[in-house]
Amino acid sequence: ISYFLARINMLPIIKSWKQQTEFVNDAAHELRTPLTIIQGKLEYMLTKPNKTILDEAEAISVSLDEVNRLNSLTNNLLVLARSDSATTKFNFELTTPEFFLKDPIEPFKDIINSQSKVFQISLNHHPTLYLDRDKIKQLLIILLDNATKYTPKNGTIKIYDQIEGSKYQFIISDTGVGIADSEKAKIFGRFYRVDKSRNSNSGGHGLGLAIATQIVNIHHGTISVRDNLPHGSEFVVEFPIKHM
Ligand code: ADP
């Protein structure tokens, strides 16, 4: 049957429909978990006799955590849905790295230091690029946030840049938990997490790198991951340089 479907050019439509269904399924699943927890806590508050203030405080605190998770999940879903849509407006302009790298890096200096980790910044190039600066800032936040999340205390997170032929690269490297070769391609997919139980503590839904990939694709760039030996990962983002 796929032969006939291919002949009338239906395969891409069916594939994209299948992907949409999978996406809705995964999204519903991710939404259901926090909602079930909040529902349980509310029912408990309403029905449990003789509860103490401590019981109540615990139920409220757990519910609030779950509401925060729901908030970040729905924000991420909106970002993905908007960048899928043809109507999304991008604000492309000629720019140089200092105009989009500095802002997102600043807050991470404090966060990383407060967690007893080292943050090294070595940005030395100033090529002209044609980018939507806000989108690139968002991409950088995703990568720095991951590097911070998956690097234990005393680790090092580094951002540096280089020029490779007609491409500009910025690289975020960490000395964290690392990513197995068999997982490297998968982590850029929607809702994919290497270790679900580990990541549920750090609050991830597996959407960050999917959003990062979409942002990079829109800019005709690439994103990839490699090992940072002896341990950790390096995410390499590459954009074409505009020769004026
Ligand atoms: P999440 O919100 O779970 O971090 P992402 O899409 O950003 O979602 O990342 C997908 C998965 O890739 C993560 O759950 C984690 O397992 C892995 N990952 C991402 N960045 C790193 C990193 N710097 N070090 C180790 N693992 C990482």
PDB file of C-alpha atoms and ligand atoms in Angstrom:
ATOM      1  CA  ILE A   1       0.000   0.000   0.000  1.00  0.00           C
ATOM      2  CA  SER A   2       2.863   2.385   0.740  1.00  0.00           C
ATOM      3  CA  TYR A   3       3.885   2.056  -2.923  1.00  0.00           C
ATOM      4  CA  PHE A   4       0.519   3.435  -4.045  1.00  0.00           C
ATOM      5  CA  LEU A   5       0.458   6.100  -1.334  1.00  0.00           C
ATOM      6  CA  ALA A   6       3.922   7.220  -2.400  1.00  0.00           C
ATOM      7  CA  ARG A   7       2.778   7.393  -6.017  1.00  0.00           C
ATOM      8  CA  ILE A   8      -0.032   9.790  -5.181  1.00  0.00           C
ATOM      9  CA  ASN A   9       2.315  11.697  -2.870  1.00  0.00           C
ATOM     10  CA  MET A  10       0.340  10.916   0.287  1.00  0.00           C
ATOM     11  CA  LEU A  11       3.241   9.524   2.332  1.00  0.00           C
ATOM     12  CA  PRO A  12       4.537  12.906   3.557  1.00  0.00           C
ATOM     13  CA  ILE A  13       0.999  13.912   4.629  1.00  0.00           C
ATOM     14  CA  ILE A  14       0.435  10.639   6.475  1.00  0.00           C
ATOM     15  CA  LYS A  15       3.861  10.897   8.106  1.00  0.00           C
ATOM     16  CA  SER A  16       3.213  14.425   9.299  1.00  0.00           C
ATOM     17  CA  TRP A  17      -0.262  13.429  10.546  1.00  0.00           C
ATOM     18  CA  LYS A  18       1.329  10.537  12.470  1.00  0.00           C
ATOM     19  CA  GLN A  19       3.899  12.900  13.971  1.00  0.00           C
ATOM     20  CA  GLN A  20       1.146  15.321  15.007  1.00  0.00           C
ATOM     21  CA  THR A  21      -0.800  12.520  16.684  1.00  0.00           C
ATOM     22  CA  GLU A  22       2.314  11.348  18.531  1.00  0.00           C
ATOM     23  CA  PHE A  23       3.022  14.908  19.605  1.00  0.00           C
ATOM     24  CA  VAL A  24      -0.507  15.420  20.975  1.00  0.00           C
ATOM     25  CA  ASN A  25      -0.280  12.066  22.760  1.00  0.00           C
ATOM     26  CA  ASP A  26       3.036  12.929  24.388  1.00  0.00           C
ATOM     27  CA  ALA A  27       1.842  16.417  25.330  1.00  0.00           C
ATOM     28  CA  ALA A  28      -1.347  15.043  26.899  1.00  0.00           C
ATOM     29  CA  HIS A  29       0.689  12.528  28.854  1.00  0.00           C
ATOM     30  CA  GLU A  30       3.041  15.223  30.167  1.00  0.00           C
ATOM     31  CA  LEU A  31       0.077  17.404  31.162  1.00  0.00           C
ATOM     32  CA  ARG A  32      -1.738  14.571  32.899  1.00  0.00           C
ATOM     33  CA  THR A  33       0.970  13.776  35.455  1.00  0.00           C
ATOM     34  CA  PRO A  34       1.053  17.172  37.213  1.00  0.00           C
ATOM     35  CA  LEU A  35      -2.718  17.509  36.946  1.00  0.00           C
ATOM     36  CA  THR A  36      -3.205  14.140  38.678  1.00  0.00           C
ATOM     37  CA  ILE A  37      -0.868  15.189  41.485  1.00  0.00           C
ATOM     38  CA  ILE A  38      -2.664  18.524  41.980  1.00  0.00           C
ATOM     39  CA  GLN A  39      -6.050  16.786  41.922  1.00  0.00           C
ATOM     40  CA  GLY A  40      -4.856  14.319  44.577  1.00  0.00           C
ATOM     41  CA  LYS A  41      -3.562  17.090  46.825  1.00  0.00           C
ATOM     42  CA  LEU A  42      -6.780  19.128  46.522  1.00  0.00           C
ATOM     43  CA  GLU A  43      -8.960  16.110  47.278  1.00  0.00           C
ATOM     44  CA  TYR A  44      -6.768  15.350  50.280  1.00  0.00           C
ATOM     45  CA  MET A  45      -7.154  18.931  51.572  1.00  0.00           C
ATOM     46  CA  LEU A  46     -10.912  18.748  51.154  1.00  0.00           C
ATOM     47  CA  THR A  47     -11.542  15.329  52.670  1.00  0.00           C
ATOM     48  CA  LYS A  48      -8.805  14.518  55.207  1.00  0.00           C
ATOM     49  CA  PRO A  49     -10.085  14.997  58.772  1.00  0.00           C
ATOM     50  CA  ASN A  50      -7.798  16.516  61.457  1.00  0.00           C
ATOM     51  CA  LYS A  51      -5.141  17.723  59.100  1.00  0.00           C
ATOM     52  CA  THR A  52      -2.434  19.893  60.569  1.00  0.00           C
ATOM     53  CA  ILE A  53      -1.098  23.156  59.202  1.00  0.00           C
ATOM     54  CA  LEU A  54       2.014  21.222  58.181  1.00  0.00           C
ATOM     55  CA  ASP A  55      -0.083  18.781  56.126  1.00  0.00           C
ATOM     56  CA  GLU A  56      -1.728  21.702  54.403  1.00  0.00           C
ATOM     57  CA  ALA A  57       1.540  23.501  53.783  1.00  0.00           C
ATOM     58  CA  GLU A  58       3.021  20.357  52.220  1.00  0.00           C
ATOM     59  CA  ALA A  59      -0.014  19.878  49.938  1.00  0.00           C
ATOM     60  CA  ILE A  60       0.111  23.514  48.841  1.00  0.00           C
ATOM     61  CA  SER A  61       3.850  23.434  48.226  1.00  0.00           C
ATOM     62  CA  VAL A  62       3.648  20.240  46.104  1.00  0.00           C
ATOM     63  CA  SER A  63       0.706  21.668  44.136  1.00  0.00           C
ATOM     64  CA  LEU A  64       2.577  24.898  43.512  1.00  0.00           C
ATOM     65  CA  ASP A  65       5.618  23.000  42.186  1.00  0.00           C
ATOM     66  CA  GLU A  66       3.341  21.125  39.803  1.00  0.00           C
ATOM     67  CA  VAL A  67       1.619  24.334  38.693  1.00  0.00           C
ATOM     68  CA  ASN A  68       5.065  25.777  37.924  1.00  0.00           C
ATOM     69  CA  ARG A  69       5.893  22.683  35.878  1.00  0.00           C
ATOM     70  CA  LEU A  70       2.617  23.018  33.994  1.00  0.00           C
ATOM     71  CA  ASN A  71       3.394  26.645  33.337  1.00  0.00           C
ATOM     72  CA  SER A  72       6.815  25.966  31.848  1.00  0.00           C
ATOM     73  CA  LEU A  73       5.455  23.011  29.846  1.00  0.00           C
ATOM     74  CA  THR A  74       2.611  25.045  28.315  1.00  0.00           C
ATOM     75  CA  ASN A  75       5.025  27.894  27.538  1.00  0.00           C
ATOM     76  CA  ASN A  76       7.321  25.463  25.723  1.00  0.00           C
ATOM     77  CA  LEU A  77       4.401  23.900  23.853  1.00  0.00           C
ATOM     78  CA  LEU A  78       3.328  27.363  22.712  1.00  0.00           C
ATOM     79  CA  VAL A  79       6.844  28.172  21.528  1.00  0.00           C
ATOM     80  CA  LEU A  80       6.931  24.959  19.482  1.00  0.00           C
ATOM     81  CA  ALA A  81       3.443  25.461  18.051  1.00  0.00           C
ATOM     82  CA  ARG A  82       4.242  29.052  17.080  1.00  0.00           C
ATOM     83  CA  SER A  83       7.499  28.211  15.362  1.00  0.00           C
ATOM     84  CA  ASP A  84       5.730  25.387  13.473  1.00  0.00           C
ATOM     85  CA  SER A  85       3.211  27.859  12.148  1.00  0.00           C
ATOM     86  CA  ALA A  86       3.893  29.637   8.877  1.00  0.00           C
ATOM     87  CA  THR A  87       2.477  32.864  10.294  1.00  0.00           C
ATOM     88  CA  THR A  88       5.232  33.310  12.901  1.00  0.00           C
ATOM     89  CA  LYS A  89       7.134  36.527  12.368  1.00  0.00           C
ATOM     90  CA  PHE A  90      10.895  36.579  12.734  1.00  0.00           C
ATOM     91  CA  ASN A  91      12.918  39.663  13.248  1.00  0.00           C
ATOM     92  CA  PHE A  92      16.036  38.971  11.192  1.00  0.00           C
ATOM     93  CA  GLU A  93      18.742  41.620  11.213  1.00  0.00           C
ATOM     94  CA  LEU A  94      22.457  42.033  10.592  1.00  0.00           C
ATOM     95  CA  THR A  95      24.204  41.665  13.918  1.00  0.00           C
ATOM     96  CA  THR A  96      27.391  40.536  15.677  1.00  0.00           C
ATOM     97  CA  PRO A  97      27.707  38.003  18.528  1.00  0.00           C
ATOM     98  CA  GLU A  98      28.153  40.544  21.357  1.00  0.00           C
ATOM     99  CA  PHE A  99      24.563  41.716  20.693  1.00  0.00           C
ATOM    100  CA  PHE A 100      22.966  38.369  21.472  1.00  0.00           C
ATOM    101  CA  LEU A 101      25.487  36.470  23.608  1.00  0.00           C
ATOM    102  CA  LYS A 102      25.976  38.945  26.460  1.00  0.00           C
ATOM    103  CA  ASP A 103      22.410  39.284  27.823  1.00  0.00           C
ATOM    104  CA  PRO A 104      21.627  35.587  28.315  1.00  0.00           C
ATOM    105  CA  ILE A 105      25.096  34.877  29.754  1.00  0.00           C
ATOM    106  CA  GLU A 106      24.885  37.505  32.542  1.00  0.00           C
ATOM    107  CA  PRO A 107      22.266  35.830  34.793  1.00  0.00           C
ATOM    108  CA  PHE A 108      24.005  32.460  34.470  1.00  0.00           C
ATOM    109  CA  LYS A 109      27.186  33.863  36.033  1.00  0.00           C
ATOM    110  CA  ASP A 110      25.400  34.210  39.366  1.00  0.00           C
ATOM    111  CA  ILE A 111      23.391  30.990  39.080  1.00  0.00           C
ATOM    112  CA  ILE A 112      26.459  28.893  38.226  1.00  0.00           C
ATOM    113  CA  ASN A 113      28.640  30.500  40.916  1.00  0.00           C
ATOM    114  CA  SER A 114      25.928  30.063  43.533  1.00  0.00           C
ATOM    115  CA  GLN A 115      25.966  26.321  42.767  1.00  0.00           C
ATOM    116  CA  SER A 116      29.739  26.083  43.327  1.00  0.00           C
ATOM    117  CA  LYS A 117      30.490  25.529  39.663  1.00  0.00           C
ATOM    118  CA  VAL A 118      32.947  27.399  37.463  1.00  0.00           C
ATOM    119  CA  PHE A 119      31.803  29.469  34.470  1.00  0.00           C
ATOM    120  CA  GLN A 120      34.409  30.304  31.817  1.00  0.00           C
ATOM    121  CA  ILE A 121      33.673  32.684  28.966  1.00  0.00           C
ATOM    122  CA  SER A 122      36.027  33.046  26.027  1.00  0.00           C
ATOM    123  CA  LEU A 123      34.321  34.882  23.138  1.00  0.00           C
ATOM    124  CA  ASN A 124      36.740  36.435  20.684  1.00  0.00           C
ATOM    125  CA  HIS A 125      35.106  36.748  17.263  1.00  0.00           C
ATOM    126  CA  HIS A 126      32.955  39.488  15.721  1.00  0.00           C
ATOM    127  CA  PRO A 127      31.587  38.257  12.378  1.00  0.00           C
ATOM    128  CA  THR A 128      28.458  39.725  10.805  1.00  0.00           C
ATOM    129  CA  LEU A 129      25.502  37.362  11.038  1.00  0.00           C
ATOM    130  CA  TYR A 130      21.882  37.593   9.905  1.00  0.00           C
ATOM    131  CA  LEU A 131      19.765  36.458  12.859  1.00  0.00           C
ATOM    132  CA  ASP A 132      16.726  37.042  15.007  1.00  0.00           C
ATOM    133  CA  ARG A 133      18.564  38.066  18.176  1.00  0.00           C
ATOM    134  CA  ASP A 134      15.735  37.244  20.584  1.00  0.00           C
ATOM    135  CA  LYS A 135      15.428  33.734  19.204  1.00  0.00           C
ATOM    136  CA  ILE A 136      19.178  33.156  19.547  1.00  0.00           C
ATOM    137  CA  LYS A 137      19.068  34.403  23.133  1.00  0.00           C
ATOM    138  CA  GLN A 138      16.317  31.856  23.799  1.00  0.00           C
ATOM    139  CA  LEU A 139      18.485  29.123  22.246  1.00  0.00           C
ATOM    140  CA  LEU A 140      21.438  30.103  24.400  1.00  0.00           C
ATOM    141  CA  ILE A 141      19.341  30.037  27.563  1.00  0.00           C
ATOM    142  CA  ILE A 142      18.197  26.478  26.759  1.00  0.00           C
ATOM    143  CA  LEU A 143      21.794  25.289  26.299  1.00  0.00           C
ATOM    144  CA  LEU A 144      23.200  27.104  29.337  1.00  0.00           C
ATOM    145  CA  ASP A 145      20.286  25.903  31.451  1.00  0.00           C
ATOM    146  CA  ASN A 146      20.949  22.287  30.405  1.00  0.00           C
ATOM    147  CA  ALA A 147      24.696  22.590  30.980  1.00  0.00           C
ATOM    148  CA  THR A 148      23.940  23.910  34.481  1.00  0.00           C
ATOM    149  CA  LYS A 149      21.285  21.249  35.213  1.00  0.00           C
ATOM    150  CA  TYR A 150      23.382  18.290  34.124  1.00  0.00           C
ATOM    151  CA  THR A 151      26.690  19.352  35.677  1.00  0.00           C
ATOM    152  CA  PRO A 152      27.241  18.487  39.331  1.00  0.00           C
ATOM    153  CA  LYS A 153      28.914  20.691  41.930  1.00  0.00           C
ATOM    154  CA  ASN A 154      32.532  21.699  41.257  1.00  0.00           C
ATOM    155  CA  GLY A 155      32.048  21.120  37.535  1.00  0.00           C
ATOM    156  CA  THR A 156      32.961  23.624  34.811  1.00  0.00           C
ATOM    157  CA  ILE A 157      30.717  25.173  32.184  1.00  0.00           C
ATOM    158  CA  LYS A 158      32.411  27.010  29.372  1.00  0.00           C
ATOM    159  CA  ILE A 159      31.241  29.068  26.406  1.00  0.00           C
ATOM    160  CA  TYR A 160      33.672  29.840  23.606  1.00  0.00           C
ATOM    161  CA  ASP A 161      33.519  30.707  19.926  1.00  0.00           C
ATOM    162  CA  GLN A 162      35.457  30.009  16.762  1.00  0.00           C
ATOM    163  CA  ILE A 163      35.330  30.536  13.018  1.00  0.00           C
ATOM    164  CA  GLU A 164      35.358  27.504  10.723  1.00  0.00           C
ATOM    165  CA  GLY A 165      35.622  28.582   7.068  1.00  0.00           C
ATOM    166  CA  SER A 166      32.517  30.640   6.352  1.00  0.00           C
ATOM    167  CA  LYS A 167      30.728  29.603   9.575  1.00  0.00           C
ATOM    168  CA  TYR A 168      30.627  31.068  13.038  1.00  0.00           C
ATOM    169  CA  GLN A 169      30.389  28.583  15.924  1.00  0.00           C
ATOM    170  CA  PHE A 170      29.631  29.046  19.562  1.00  0.00           C
ATOM    171  CA  ILE A 171      30.183  26.098  21.823  1.00  0.00           C
ATOM    172  CA  ILE A 172      28.792  25.362  25.255  1.00  0.00           C
ATOM    173  CA  SER A 173      30.801  22.728  27.015  1.00  0.00           C
ATOM    174  CA  ASP A 174      30.306  21.154  30.412  1.00  0.00           C
ATOM    175  CA  THR A 175      31.973  18.575  32.609  1.00  0.00           C
ATOM    176  CA  GLY A 176      28.627  17.035  33.551  1.00  0.00           C
ATOM    177  CA  VAL A 177      26.987  13.645  33.243  1.00  0.00           C
ATOM    178  CA  GLY A 178      27.672  13.327  29.497  1.00  0.00           C
ATOM    179  CA  ILE A 179      25.499  11.754  26.788  1.00  0.00           C
ATOM    180  CA  ALA A 180      25.969   8.205  25.457  1.00  0.00           C
ATOM    181  CA  ASP A 181      26.603   7.893  21.700  1.00  0.00           C
ATOM    182  CA  SER A 182      23.343   5.975  21.281  1.00  0.00           C
ATOM    183  CA  GLU A 183      21.404   8.921  22.744  1.00  0.00           C
ATOM    184  CA  LYS A 184      23.103  11.769  20.903  1.00  0.00           C
ATOM    185  CA  ALA A 185      20.700  11.973  17.939  1.00  0.00           C
ATOM    186  CA  LYS A 186      17.589  11.251  20.009  1.00  0.00           C
ATOM    187  CA  ILE A 187      17.912  14.094  22.505  1.00  0.00           C
ATOM    188  CA  PHE A 188      16.950  16.650  19.832  1.00  0.00           C
ATOM    189  CA  GLY A 189      13.506  15.026  19.443  1.00  0.00           C
ATOM    190  CA  ARG A 190      10.380  16.255  21.212  1.00  0.00           C
ATOM    191  CA  PHE A 191       9.754  14.926  24.731  1.00  0.00           C
ATOM    192  CA  TYR A 192      12.930  12.856  24.689  1.00  0.00           C
ATOM    193  CA  ARG A 193      14.836  12.544  27.964  1.00  0.00           C
ATOM    194  CA  VAL A 194      17.773  10.226  28.479  1.00  0.00           C
ATOM    195  CA  ASP A 195      16.814   9.259  31.986  1.00  0.00           C
ATOM    196  CA  LYS A 196      13.232  10.112  32.810  1.00  0.00           C
ATOM    197  CA  SER A 197      13.514   9.465  36.528  1.00  0.00           C
ATOM    198  CA  ARG A 198      16.674  11.536  36.860  1.00  0.00           C
ATOM    199  CA  ASN A 199      15.193  14.374  34.871  1.00  0.00           C
ATOM    200  CA  SER A 200      11.849  14.507  36.634  1.00  0.00           C
ATOM    201  CA  ASN A 201      13.773  15.914  39.613  1.00  0.00           C
ATOM    202  CA  SER A 202      15.294  18.651  37.499  1.00  0.00           C
ATOM    203  CA  GLY A 203      11.912  19.520  36.006  1.00  0.00           C
ATOM    204  CA  GLY A 204      12.653  18.863  32.302  1.00  0.00           C
ATOM    205  CA  HIS A 205      10.040  17.785  29.764  1.00  0.00           C
ATOM    206  CA  GLY A 206      12.442  17.020  26.947  1.00  0.00           C
ATOM    207  CA  LEU A 207      11.336  20.017  24.853  1.00  0.00           C
ATOM    208  CA  GLY A 208      14.313  22.357  25.251  1.00  0.00           C
ATOM    209  CA  LEU A 209      16.542  20.847  22.559  1.00  0.00           C
ATOM    210  CA  ALA A 210      13.576  20.387  20.193  1.00  0.00           C
ATOM    211  CA  ILE A 211      12.957  24.136  20.465  1.00  0.00           C
ATOM    212  CA  ALA A 212      16.693  24.809  20.066  1.00  0.00           C
ATOM    213  CA  THR A 213      16.750  22.705  16.876  1.00  0.00           C
ATOM    214  CA  GLN A 214      13.802  24.582  15.424  1.00  0.00           C
ATOM    215  CA  ILE A 215      15.442  27.929  16.129  1.00  0.00           C
ATOM    216  CA  VAL A 216      18.697  26.805  14.508  1.00  0.00           C
ATOM    217  CA  ASN A 217      16.921  25.387  11.427  1.00  0.00           C
ATOM    218  CA  ILE A 218      15.070  28.644  10.839  1.00  0.00           C
ATOM    219  CA  HIS A 219      18.482  30.359  10.686  1.00  0.00           C
ATOM    220  CA  HIS A 220      19.981  27.803   8.259  1.00  0.00           C
ATOM    221  CA  GLY A 221      22.374  26.794  11.018  1.00  0.00           C
ATOM    222  CA  THR A 222      23.195  23.504  12.688  1.00  0.00           C
ATOM    223  CA  ILE A 223      23.323  22.186  16.231  1.00  0.00           C
ATOM    224  CA  SER A 224      25.186  19.077  17.304  1.00  0.00           C
ATOM    225  CA  VAL A 225      26.590  17.434  20.386  1.00  0.00           C
ATOM    226  CA  ARG A 226      29.912  15.727  21.037  1.00  0.00           C
ATOM    227  CA  ASP A 227      31.789  14.450  24.059  1.00  0.00           C
ATOM    228  CA  ASN A 228      33.824  16.827  26.154  1.00  0.00           C
ATOM    229  CA  LEU A 229      36.626  14.506  27.217  1.00  0.00           C
ATOM    230  CA  PRO A 230      37.319  13.162  29.798  1.00  0.00           C
ATOM    231  CA  HIS A 231      33.688  13.756  30.805  1.00  0.00           C
ATOM    232  CA  GLY A 232      30.773  15.949  29.876  1.00  0.00           C
ATOM    233  CA  SER A 233      29.275  17.261  26.647  1.00  0.00           C
ATOM    234  CA  GLU A 234      29.788  20.039  24.139  1.00  0.00           C
ATOM    235  CA  PHE A 235      26.923  21.540  22.161  1.00  0.00           C
ATOM    236  CA  VAL A 236      28.107  23.194  18.958  1.00  0.00           C
ATOM    237  CA  VAL A 237      25.885  25.783  17.255  1.00  0.00           C
ATOM    238  CA  GLU A 238      26.915  27.002  13.821  1.00  0.00           C
ATOM    239  CA  PHE A 239      25.625  29.870  11.650  1.00  0.00           C
ATOM    240  CA  PRO A 240      26.690  31.121   8.223  1.00  0.00           C
ATOM    241  CA  ILE A 241      28.712  34.348   8.261  1.00  0.00           C
ATOM    242  CA  LYS A 242      27.388  37.198   6.091  1.00  0.00           C
ATOM    243  CA  HIS A 243      30.209  38.547   3.941  1.00  0.00           C
ATOM    244  CA  MET A 244      29.468  42.204   3.257  1.00  0.00           C
TER     245      MET A 244
HETATM  246  P1  ADP B   1      15.065  18.662  29.368  1.00  0.00           P
HETATM  247  O1  ADP B   1      14.065  19.709  29.658  1.00  0.00           O
HETATM  248  O2  ADP B   1      14.689  17.299  29.844  1.00  0.00           O
HETATM  249  O3  ADP B   1      16.446  19.060  29.790  1.00  0.00           O
HETATM  250  P2  ADP B   1      16.026  18.891  26.620  1.00  0.00           P
HETATM  251  O4  ADP B   1      15.273  18.710  25.343  1.00  0.00           O
HETATM  252  O5  ADP B   1      16.649  20.222  26.849  1.00  0.00           O
HETATM  253  O6  ADP B   1      15.011  18.521  27.779  1.00  0.00           O
HETATM  254  O7  ADP B   1      17.130  17.783  26.701  1.00  0.00           O
HETATM  255  C1  ADP B   1      16.798  16.430  26.370  1.00  0.00           C
HETATM  256  C2  ADP B   1      17.643  15.469  27.178  1.00  0.00           C
HETATM  257  O8  ADP B   1      18.998  15.536  26.738  1.00  0.00           O
HETATM  258  C3  ADP B   1      17.680  15.797  28.661  1.00  0.00           C
HETATM  259  O9  ADP B   1      16.566  15.259  29.333  1.00  0.00           O
HETATM  260  C4  ADP B   1      19.000  15.159  29.085  1.00  0.00           C
HETATM  261  O10 ADP B   1      18.811  13.766  29.293  1.00  0.00           O
HETATM  262  C5  ADP B   1      19.876  15.326  27.843  1.00  0.00           C
HETATM  263  N1  ADP B   1      20.769  16.511  27.947  1.00  0.00           N
HETATM  264  C6  ADP B   1      20.563  17.750  27.431  1.00  0.00           C
HETATM  265  N2  ADP B   1      21.594  18.568  27.685  1.00  0.00           N
HETATM  266  C7  ADP B   1      22.497  17.833  28.390  1.00  0.00           C
HETATM  267  C8  ADP B   1      23.794  18.099  28.945  1.00  0.00           C
HETATM  268  N3  ADP B   1      24.378  19.304  28.832  1.00  0.00           N
HETATM  269  N4  ADP B   1      24.417  17.080  29.594  1.00  0.00           N
HETATM  270  C9  ADP B   1      23.851  15.854  29.710  1.00  0.00           C
HETATM  271  N5  ADP B   1      22.624  15.544  29.210  1.00  0.00           N
HETATM  272  C10 ADP B   1      21.955  16.514  28.556  1.00  0.00           C
END
